[in-house]
Amino acid sequence: METSSAQQNQNVTSSRMTQEPDEDNIEYVSVLVGTCLLVVMGIYLVVCLLFYEYRVGLKNRQVGRLNRQRNNLNHDRVADWMRWLCLIASIFALVRFILAVVEIELGQSSSTICDPIRKSKGVLLCVSFSSLYLVLWIRQRMLYRTPTMLHLSNKIIQFFSSSVVALVVMSGVFTLLLYMFTRGYQSTVSGCDLQWSSIWIGLPSLLLAIFTLLFQVMLLGLLIYPLYKHRVAMKSVVSNCLNKEIEVIKRVTLATFVAAVTDGIVGLINLGIFGLLSGIGYQLIYDVDILVNLLAVICSFADWRTRMAPFLVRQHKIVGTLKRNQIDDQRSSVTTVSNNL
């Protein structure tokens, strides 16, 4: 009986303590609400990009029906790949957001989900970021292949323009392998937390930061260089031949800069206030970083309003990737590349 009374008193005391708002409970509710908002925004983006994909496909079928002779049609596969990569990044980001909700709800009680769910989220993070940076790489690569920008290209520029993708892939794959095979996670009172690591715990983050910084600097340099050359040339001659390309470069440069800044902020948080955050709080920062990067890349396209709200645009205003060849090949190639970028 005494033991029973003691247990009852302890339960009453503990229940009173749990009713008092503490920092852990506030952080738990904040992270849960924030993650749910990310899920809602992720669902919206996936639905919009899927519907946009459907409408572009419908536009291409209409062009194909109006032009019976297929040899008079030109299919811009580069634009297709950029659109598909944005869609892939949004889908993988949404799945990661959903897994984050599962981790928040079950990470404190289940001892079996932490390791697989954390490593699955690592794979999703890697694929999402790699897809977005591949879009930025493709865009700068195509810009240097336009006829109006060939004069800005030399062997050094071409080398960096083509090799920066190797850093993107290398950073993603190498860091992912370290996360997958050198550490394990377990359930704690604050959620899923690191249980063991066979290497220095900060090594994967350090390597990812170094690789990311390198290819971000290279991308920004490749995009700022033609802007600088164009500004110098405009001082001596007035020309409108590069106006469309310059507008594209400005948009892509801004998207790359936003991605670099958000990634840098996440890195600083990792180094500075990591000890003040629990596992779920730290993971939310990465989720927000993914969303900001995704929005920056989508908004860098000229038709970003159509991509973000395709159900508000009439079908005849949708720009397809299957087009009829024009008579003026040089002018047509420049205009087509500029519009698709």
mmCIF file of C-alpha atoms in Angstrom:
data_model
loop_
_atom_site.group_PDB
_atom_site.id
_atom_site.type_symbol
_atom_site.label_atom_id
_atom_site.label_comp_id
_atom_site.label_asym_id
_atom_site.label_seq_id
_atom_site.Cartn_x
_atom_site.Cartn_y
_atom_site.Cartn_z
ATOM 1 C CA MET A 1 0.000 0.000 0.000
ATOM 2 C CA GLU A 2 2.797 2.413 0.829
ATOM 3 C CA THR A 3 4.440 1.623 -2.456
ATOM 4 C CA SER A 4 1.161 2.203 -4.257
ATOM 5 C CA SER A 5 0.662 5.563 -2.523
ATOM 6 C CA ALA A 6 4.202 6.604 -3.338
ATOM 7 C CA GLN A 7 3.686 5.722 -6.950
ATOM 8 C CA GLN A 8 0.448 7.706 -7.014
ATOM 9 C CA ASN A 9 2.145 10.728 -5.486
ATOM 10 C CA GLN A 10 4.981 10.425 -7.994
ATOM 11 C CA ASN A 11 2.502 10.201 -10.850
ATOM 12 C CA VAL A 12 0.676 13.293 -9.627
ATOM 13 C CA THR A 13 3.943 15.198 -9.313
ATOM 14 C CA SER A 14 5.130 14.114 -12.745
ATOM 15 C CA SER A 15 1.765 14.977 -14.299
ATOM 16 C CA ARG A 16 1.977 18.476 -12.830
ATOM 17 C CA MET A 17 5.473 18.861 -14.197
ATOM 18 C CA THR A 18 4.393 17.784 -17.641
ATOM 19 C CA GLN A 19 1.548 20.264 -17.579
ATOM 20 C CA GLU A 20 4.016 23.120 -17.090
ATOM 21 C CA PRO A 21 5.347 24.425 -20.400
ATOM 22 C CA ASP A 22 9.042 23.733 -20.696
ATOM 23 C CA GLU A 23 11.543 24.347 -23.426
ATOM 24 C CA ASP A 24 11.465 20.782 -24.739
ATOM 25 C CA ASN A 25 7.700 20.820 -25.103
ATOM 26 C CA ILE A 26 7.743 24.231 -26.809
ATOM 27 C CA GLU A 27 10.405 23.059 -29.236
ATOM 28 C CA TYR A 28 8.475 19.846 -29.935
ATOM 29 C CA VAL A 29 5.252 21.752 -30.756
ATOM 30 C CA SER A 30 7.127 24.354 -32.821
ATOM 31 C CA VAL A 31 8.948 21.749 -34.870
ATOM 32 C CA LEU A 32 5.758 19.731 -35.393
ATOM 33 C CA VAL A 33 3.817 22.793 -36.574
ATOM 34 C CA GLY A 34 6.686 23.894 -38.811
ATOM 35 C CA THR A 35 7.039 20.440 -40.360
ATOM 36 C CA CYS A 36 3.294 20.197 -41.000
ATOM 37 C CA LEU A 37 3.463 23.540 -42.807
ATOM 38 C CA LEU A 38 6.327 22.203 -44.911
ATOM 39 C CA VAL A 39 4.221 19.154 -45.795
ATOM 40 C CA VAL A 40 1.353 21.397 -46.935
ATOM 41 C CA MET A 41 3.684 23.540 -49.061
ATOM 42 C CA GLY A 42 5.385 20.429 -50.412
ATOM 43 C CA ILE A 43 2.050 18.931 -51.478
ATOM 44 C CA TYR A 44 1.124 22.200 -53.201
ATOM 45 C CA LEU A 45 4.411 22.319 -55.146
ATOM 46 C CA VAL A 46 4.195 18.685 -56.229
ATOM 47 C CA VAL A 47 0.593 19.114 -57.399
ATOM 48 C CA CYS A 48 1.472 22.302 -59.309
ATOM 49 C CA LEU A 49 4.532 20.808 -61.000
ATOM 50 C CA LEU A 50 2.647 17.626 -61.904
ATOM 51 C CA PHE A 51 -0.194 19.652 -63.398
ATOM 52 C CA TYR A 52 2.311 21.851 -65.223
ATOM 53 C CA GLU A 53 3.956 18.714 -66.589
ATOM 54 C CA TYR A 54 0.566 17.499 -67.826
ATOM 55 C CA ARG A 55 -0.186 20.788 -69.561
ATOM 56 C CA VAL A 56 3.227 20.925 -71.257
ATOM 57 C CA GLY A 57 2.673 17.378 -72.498
ATOM 58 C CA LEU A 58 -0.763 18.394 -73.767
ATOM 59 C CA LYS A 59 0.786 21.358 -75.582
ATOM 60 C CA ASN A 60 3.377 19.098 -77.205
ATOM 61 C CA ARG A 61 0.658 16.704 -78.392
ATOM 62 C CA GLN A 62 -1.257 19.610 -79.905
ATOM 63 C CA VAL A 63 1.841 20.762 -81.783
ATOM 64 C CA GLY A 64 2.440 17.191 -82.960
ATOM 65 C CA ARG A 65 -1.089 16.862 -84.317
ATOM 66 C CA LEU A 66 -0.838 20.167 -86.189
ATOM 67 C CA ASN A 67 2.484 19.189 -87.787
ATOM 68 C CA ARG A 68 2.173 15.837 -89.483
ATOM 69 C CA GLN A 69 5.753 15.858 -90.778
ATOM 70 C CA ARG A 70 7.925 14.990 -87.776
ATOM 71 C CA ASN A 71 11.134 16.172 -89.465
ATOM 72 C CA ASN A 72 9.844 19.756 -89.185
ATOM 73 C CA LEU A 73 9.643 19.509 -85.398
ATOM 74 C CA ASN A 74 12.329 20.172 -82.831
ATOM 75 C CA HIS A 75 12.057 18.646 -79.319
ATOM 76 C CA ASP A 76 13.968 20.512 -76.620
ATOM 77 C CA ARG A 77 14.987 17.642 -74.335
ATOM 78 C CA VAL A 78 17.144 19.936 -72.209
ATOM 79 C CA ALA A 79 14.064 21.887 -71.135
ATOM 80 C CA ASP A 80 12.310 18.582 -70.435
ATOM 81 C CA TRP A 81 15.146 17.392 -68.202
ATOM 82 C CA MET A 82 15.212 20.625 -66.221
ATOM 83 C CA ARG A 83 11.481 20.379 -65.673
ATOM 84 C CA TRP A 84 11.734 16.724 -64.636
ATOM 85 C CA LEU A 85 14.579 17.434 -62.213
ATOM 86 C CA CYS A 86 12.529 20.139 -60.477
ATOM 87 C CA LEU A 87 9.645 17.688 -60.191
ATOM 88 C CA ILE A 88 11.926 14.954 -58.825
ATOM 89 C CA ALA A 89 13.372 17.353 -56.250
ATOM 90 C CA SER A 90 9.887 18.404 -55.114
ATOM 91 C CA ILE A 91 8.658 14.796 -54.774
ATOM 92 C CA PHE A 92 11.688 13.662 -52.785
ATOM 93 C CA ALA A 93 11.461 16.784 -50.607
ATOM 94 C CA LEU A 94 7.793 16.053 -49.868
ATOM 95 C CA VAL A 95 8.577 12.456 -48.900
ATOM 96 C CA ARG A 96 11.299 13.763 -46.566
ATOM 97 C CA PHE A 97 8.838 16.199 -44.952
ATOM 98 C CA ILE A 98 6.357 13.365 -44.381
ATOM 99 C CA LEU A 99 9.073 11.184 -42.850
ATOM 100 C CA ALA A 100 9.961 14.111 -40.582
ATOM 101 C CA VAL A 101 6.403 14.077 -39.186
ATOM 102 C CA VAL A 102 6.716 10.322 -38.588
ATOM 103 C CA GLU A 103 10.043 10.866 -36.827
ATOM 104 C CA ILE A 104 8.599 13.585 -34.594
ATOM 105 C CA GLU A 105 5.639 11.428 -33.581
ATOM 106 C CA LEU A 106 7.437 8.098 -33.114
ATOM 107 C CA GLY A 107 11.065 9.032 -32.572
ATOM 108 C CA GLN A 108 10.656 9.307 -28.809
ATOM 109 C CA SER A 109 8.974 5.938 -28.348
ATOM 110 C CA SER A 110 10.026 3.559 -31.117
ATOM 111 C CA SER A 111 13.503 2.058 -31.083
ATOM 112 C CA THR A 112 13.241 0.542 -34.560
ATOM 113 C CA ILE A 113 12.398 3.445 -36.856
ATOM 114 C CA CYS A 114 15.154 5.917 -35.983
ATOM 115 C CA ASP A 115 18.028 4.398 -37.923
ATOM 116 C CA PRO A 116 16.129 3.613 -41.167
ATOM 117 C CA ILE A 117 14.141 6.840 -41.128
ATOM 118 C CA ARG A 118 17.191 9.057 -40.585
ATOM 119 C CA LYS A 119 19.154 7.318 -43.338
ATOM 120 C CA SER A 120 16.171 7.439 -45.684
ATOM 121 C CA LYS A 121 15.917 11.165 -45.048
ATOM 122 C CA GLY A 122 19.614 11.468 -45.861
ATOM 123 C CA VAL A 123 19.047 9.825 -49.252
ATOM 124 C CA LEU A 124 16.079 12.093 -49.965
ATOM 125 C CA LEU A 125 18.101 15.161 -48.985
ATOM 126 C CA CYS A 126 20.950 14.173 -51.279
ATOM 127 C CA VAL A 127 18.695 13.507 -54.277
ATOM 128 C CA SER A 128 16.744 16.738 -53.805
ATOM 129 C CA PHE A 129 19.811 18.970 -53.563
ATOM 130 C CA SER A 130 21.625 17.171 -56.386
ATOM 131 C CA SER A 131 18.604 17.548 -58.689
ATOM 132 C CA LEU A 132 18.349 21.281 -58.024
ATOM 133 C CA TYR A 133 22.043 21.922 -58.547
ATOM 134 C CA LEU A 134 21.952 19.871 -61.740
ATOM 135 C CA VAL A 135 19.278 22.255 -63.024
ATOM 136 C CA LEU A 136 21.528 25.238 -62.292
ATOM 137 C CA TRP A 137 24.487 23.475 -63.925
ATOM 138 C CA ILE A 138 22.494 22.629 -67.061
ATOM 139 C CA ARG A 139 21.326 26.207 -67.408
ATOM 140 C CA GLN A 140 24.779 27.750 -67.250
ATOM 141 C CA ARG A 141 26.065 25.018 -69.568
ATOM 142 C CA MET A 142 23.418 25.791 -72.179
ATOM 143 C CA LEU A 143 24.032 29.520 -71.886
ATOM 144 C CA TYR A 144 27.654 29.087 -72.917
ATOM 145 C CA ARG A 145 26.495 27.104 -75.944
ATOM 146 C CA THR A 146 24.234 29.810 -77.331
ATOM 147 C CA PRO A 147 25.591 31.469 -80.498
ATOM 148 C CA THR A 148 25.594 34.937 -78.899
ATOM 149 C CA MET A 149 27.812 33.784 -76.012
ATOM 150 C CA LEU A 150 30.328 31.655 -77.879
ATOM 151 C CA HIS A 151 32.798 34.523 -77.865
ATOM 152 C CA LEU A 152 32.900 34.384 -74.049
ATOM 153 C CA SER A 153 33.875 30.726 -74.042
ATOM 154 C CA ASN A 154 37.464 29.471 -74.018
ATOM 155 C CA LYS A 155 39.144 26.249 -72.917
ATOM 156 C CA ILE A 156 39.346 27.297 -69.268
ATOM 157 C CA ILE A 157 35.694 28.376 -69.151
ATOM 158 C CA GLN A 158 34.598 25.191 -70.906
ATOM 159 C CA PHE A 159 36.603 23.068 -68.462
ATOM 160 C CA PHE A 160 35.022 24.617 -65.385
ATOM 161 C CA SER A 161 31.604 24.711 -67.040
ATOM 162 C CA SER A 162 31.672 20.973 -67.693
ATOM 163 C CA SER A 163 33.563 19.776 -64.588
ATOM 164 C CA VAL A 164 31.516 21.545 -61.914
ATOM 165 C CA VAL A 165 28.891 18.807 -62.235
ATOM 166 C CA ALA A 166 31.490 16.310 -60.997
ATOM 167 C CA LEU A 167 31.696 18.191 -57.684
ATOM 168 C CA VAL A 168 27.906 18.161 -57.377
ATOM 169 C CA VAL A 169 27.721 14.394 -57.855
ATOM 170 C CA MET A 170 30.843 13.681 -55.801
ATOM 171 C CA SER A 171 29.689 15.718 -52.811
ATOM 172 C CA GLY A 172 26.291 14.058 -52.780
ATOM 173 C CA VAL A 173 27.457 10.469 -53.213
ATOM 174 C CA PHE A 174 30.495 10.608 -50.929
ATOM 175 C CA THR A 175 28.722 12.374 -48.094
ATOM 176 C CA LEU A 176 25.739 10.053 -48.377
ATOM 177 C CA LEU A 177 27.975 6.989 -48.110
ATOM 178 C CA LEU A 178 29.544 8.384 -44.947
ATOM 179 C CA TYR A 179 26.145 9.029 -43.381
ATOM 180 C CA MET A 180 24.827 5.602 -44.354
ATOM 181 C CA PHE A 181 27.688 3.359 -43.241
ATOM 182 C CA THR A 182 29.555 5.159 -40.453
ATOM 183 C CA ARG A 183 26.795 5.958 -37.945
ATOM 184 C CA GLY A 184 23.626 4.707 -36.293
ATOM 185 C CA TYR A 185 20.648 6.354 -34.604
ATOM 186 C CA GLN A 186 18.478 5.462 -31.617
ATOM 187 C CA SER A 187 15.329 6.663 -29.884
ATOM 188 C CA THR A 188 15.768 9.170 -27.012
ATOM 189 C CA VAL A 189 13.513 11.465 -24.993
ATOM 190 C CA SER A 190 14.257 14.259 -27.478
ATOM 191 C CA GLY A 191 13.621 12.094 -30.542
ATOM 192 C CA CYS A 192 15.970 10.199 -32.824
ATOM 193 C CA ASP A 193 19.577 10.910 -31.897
ATOM 194 C CA LEU A 194 23.034 9.677 -32.877
ATOM 195 C CA GLN A 195 23.927 6.402 -31.148
ATOM 196 C CA TRP A 196 27.356 5.623 -32.564
ATOM 197 C CA SER A 197 29.802 6.830 -35.203
ATOM 198 C CA SER A 198 32.901 5.046 -36.473
ATOM 199 C CA ILE A 199 34.505 8.307 -37.635
ATOM 200 C CA TRP A 200 34.683 11.863 -36.358
ATOM 201 C CA ILE A 201 31.089 12.976 -36.074
ATOM 202 C CA GLY A 202 31.648 16.267 -37.911
ATOM 203 C CA LEU A 203 33.542 14.795 -40.894
ATOM 204 C CA PRO A 204 30.535 14.253 -43.231
ATOM 205 C CA SER A 205 29.224 17.768 -42.593
ATOM 206 C CA LEU A 206 32.679 19.264 -43.084
ATOM 207 C CA LEU A 207 33.237 17.461 -46.387
ATOM 208 C CA LEU A 208 29.757 18.385 -47.603
ATOM 209 C CA ALA A 209 30.395 22.041 -46.710
ATOM 210 C CA ILE A 210 33.732 22.043 -48.577
ATOM 211 C CA PHE A 211 32.355 20.404 -51.727
ATOM 212 C CA THR A 212 29.239 22.579 -51.679
ATOM 213 C CA LEU A 213 31.279 25.752 -51.269
ATOM 214 C CA LEU A 214 33.542 24.780 -54.173
ATOM 215 C CA PHE A 215 30.835 24.126 -56.743
ATOM 216 C CA GLN A 216 28.763 27.099 -55.570
ATOM 217 C CA VAL A 217 31.751 29.405 -56.060
ATOM 218 C CA MET A 218 32.390 27.846 -59.470
ATOM 219 C CA LEU A 219 28.753 28.233 -60.525
ATOM 220 C CA LEU A 220 28.614 31.838 -59.354
ATOM 221 C CA GLY A 221 31.880 32.583 -61.116
ATOM 222 C CA LEU A 222 30.635 31.075 -64.383
ATOM 223 C CA LEU A 223 27.471 33.164 -64.155
ATOM 224 C CA ILE A 224 29.055 36.441 -63.017
ATOM 225 C CA TYR A 225 31.792 36.300 -65.696
ATOM 226 C CA PRO A 226 29.474 36.932 -68.690
ATOM 227 C CA LEU A 227 27.695 39.676 -66.746
ATOM 228 C CA TYR A 228 31.021 41.397 -66.188
ATOM 229 C CA LYS A 229 32.070 41.003 -69.837
ATOM 230 C CA HIS A 230 28.716 42.308 -70.994
ATOM 231 C CA ARG A 231 28.982 45.376 -68.739
ATOM 232 C CA VAL A 232 32.469 46.117 -70.120
ATOM 233 C CA ALA A 233 31.270 45.686 -73.707
ATOM 234 C CA MET A 234 28.249 47.951 -73.179
ATOM 235 C CA LYS A 235 30.562 50.827 -72.281
ATOM 236 C CA SER A 236 31.968 50.866 -75.814
ATOM 237 C CA VAL A 237 29.075 49.666 -77.967
ATOM 238 C CA VAL A 238 25.291 49.540 -77.670
ATOM 239 C CA SER A 239 23.922 46.117 -78.514
ATOM 240 C CA ASN A 240 20.725 44.240 -77.772
ATOM 241 C CA CYS A 241 21.873 40.823 -78.993
ATOM 242 C CA LEU A 242 22.570 39.575 -75.458
ATOM 243 C CA ASN A 243 19.607 41.077 -73.650
ATOM 244 C CA LYS A 244 17.674 37.812 -73.309
ATOM 245 C CA GLU A 245 20.727 35.847 -72.260
ATOM 246 C CA ILE A 246 21.689 38.504 -69.699
ATOM 247 C CA GLU A 247 18.214 38.374 -68.157
ATOM 248 C CA VAL A 248 18.483 34.588 -67.867
ATOM 249 C CA ILE A 249 21.951 34.854 -66.332
ATOM 250 C CA LYS A 250 20.691 37.349 -63.743
ATOM 251 C CA ARG A 251 17.841 35.054 -62.714
ATOM 252 C CA VAL A 252 20.064 31.967 -62.486
ATOM 253 C CA THR A 253 22.738 33.924 -60.604
ATOM 254 C CA LEU A 254 20.160 35.094 -58.065
ATOM 255 C CA ALA A 255 18.887 31.525 -57.593
ATOM 256 C CA THR A 256 22.433 30.235 -57.110
ATOM 257 C CA PHE A 257 23.205 33.040 -54.661
ATOM 258 C CA VAL A 258 20.072 32.304 -52.600
ATOM 259 C CA ALA A 259 20.973 28.611 -52.509
ATOM 260 C CA ALA A 260 24.522 29.414 -51.438
ATOM 261 C CA VAL A 261 23.358 31.779 -48.682
ATOM 262 C CA THR A 262 20.802 29.351 -47.229
ATOM 263 C CA ASP A 263 23.269 26.470 -47.365
ATOM 264 C CA GLY A 264 25.848 28.675 -45.645
ATOM 265 C CA ILE A 265 23.400 29.632 -42.897
ATOM 266 C CA VAL A 266 22.628 25.951 -42.296
ATOM 267 C CA GLY A 267 26.355 25.249 -42.088
ATOM 268 C CA LEU A 268 26.868 28.028 -39.548
ATOM 269 C CA ILE A 269 23.969 26.745 -37.466
ATOM 270 C CA ASN A 270 25.528 23.314 -37.571
ATOM 271 C CA LEU A 271 28.789 24.695 -36.238
ATOM 272 C CA GLY A 272 27.443 27.321 -33.849
ATOM 273 C CA ILE A 273 24.194 26.405 -32.115
ATOM 274 C CA PHE A 274 23.933 22.697 -32.813
ATOM 275 C CA GLY A 275 24.130 21.966 -29.094
ATOM 276 C CA LEU A 276 21.076 24.134 -28.411
ATOM 277 C CA LEU A 277 18.844 22.124 -30.747
ATOM 278 C CA SER A 278 17.469 18.614 -30.507
ATOM 279 C CA GLY A 279 17.620 16.172 -33.385
ATOM 280 C CA ILE A 280 14.198 17.084 -34.729
ATOM 281 C CA GLY A 281 14.940 20.792 -34.513
ATOM 282 C CA TYR A 282 18.170 20.383 -36.424
ATOM 283 C CA GLN A 283 16.443 18.310 -39.116
ATOM 284 C CA LEU A 284 13.806 21.030 -39.594
ATOM 285 C CA ILE A 285 16.537 23.479 -40.587
ATOM 286 C CA TYR A 286 17.593 21.190 -43.430
ATOM 287 C CA ASP A 287 13.956 20.815 -44.519
ATOM 288 C CA VAL A 288 13.522 24.583 -44.704
ATOM 289 C CA ASP A 289 16.772 24.796 -46.679
ATOM 290 C CA ILE A 290 15.423 22.316 -49.240
ATOM 291 C CA LEU A 291 12.205 24.286 -49.670
ATOM 292 C CA VAL A 292 14.018 27.617 -50.097
ATOM 293 C CA ASN A 293 16.381 26.109 -52.678
ATOM 294 C CA LEU A 294 13.473 24.555 -54.572
ATOM 295 C CA LEU A 295 11.521 27.823 -54.672
ATOM 296 C CA ALA A 296 14.630 29.748 -55.771
ATOM 297 C CA VAL A 297 15.274 27.395 -58.701
ATOM 298 C CA ILE A 298 11.628 27.372 -59.820
ATOM 299 C CA CYS A 299 11.363 31.160 -59.615
ATOM 300 C CA SER A 300 14.506 31.548 -61.737
ATOM 301 C CA PHE A 301 12.542 30.441 -64.818
ATOM 302 C CA ALA A 302 10.813 33.105 -66.897
ATOM 303 C CA ASP A 303 7.466 31.302 -66.573
ATOM 304 C CA TRP A 304 7.723 30.747 -62.813
ATOM 305 C CA ARG A 305 4.185 32.054 -62.262
ATOM 306 C CA THR A 306 2.849 29.386 -64.609
ATOM 307 C CA ARG A 307 4.847 26.681 -62.839
ATOM 308 C CA MET A 308 3.663 27.828 -59.413
ATOM 309 C CA ALA A 309 0.002 28.157 -60.438
ATOM 310 C CA PRO A 310 -0.574 26.296 -63.732
ATOM 311 C CA PHE A 311 -4.306 25.955 -63.115
ATOM 312 C CA LEU A 312 -4.711 29.751 -63.467
ATOM 313 C CA VAL A 313 -3.144 29.926 -66.950
ATOM 314 C CA ARG A 314 -4.985 29.239 -70.177
ATOM 315 C CA GLN A 315 -3.727 26.394 -72.330
ATOM 316 C CA HIS A 316 -2.679 28.564 -75.296
ATOM 317 C CA LYS A 317 -0.224 30.428 -73.026
ATOM 318 C CA ILE A 318 1.609 27.260 -72.011
ATOM 319 C CA VAL A 319 5.044 26.998 -73.662
ATOM 320 C CA GLY A 320 5.764 23.487 -74.889
ATOM 321 C CA THR A 321 9.105 21.896 -75.678
ATOM 322 C CA LEU A 322 8.037 20.506 -79.076
ATOM 323 C CA LYS A 323 8.295 23.299 -81.628
ATOM 324 C CA ARG A 324 8.243 23.794 -85.369
ATOM 325 C CA ASN A 325 11.576 24.605 -87.000
ATOM 326 C CA GLN A 326 11.959 28.185 -88.222
ATOM 327 C CA ILE A 327 13.543 29.406 -91.438
ATOM 328 C CA ASP A 328 16.104 31.618 -89.766
ATOM 329 C CA ASP A 329 18.132 28.935 -87.974
ATOM 330 C CA GLN A 330 20.529 31.200 -86.120
ATOM 331 C CA ARG A 331 17.892 33.571 -84.778
ATOM 332 C CA SER A 332 15.548 30.697 -83.988
ATOM 333 C CA SER A 333 18.161 28.776 -82.013
ATOM 334 C CA VAL A 334 19.006 31.794 -79.893
ATOM 335 C CA THR A 335 15.362 32.630 -79.180
ATOM 336 C CA THR A 336 14.415 29.028 -78.410
ATOM 337 C CA VAL A 337 17.244 28.520 -75.955
ATOM 338 C CA SER A 338 16.527 31.821 -74.225
ATOM 339 C CA ASN A 339 12.831 31.113 -73.797
ATOM 340 C CA ASN A 340 13.367 27.610 -72.466
ATOM 341 C CA LEU A 341 15.981 28.776 -69.989
#
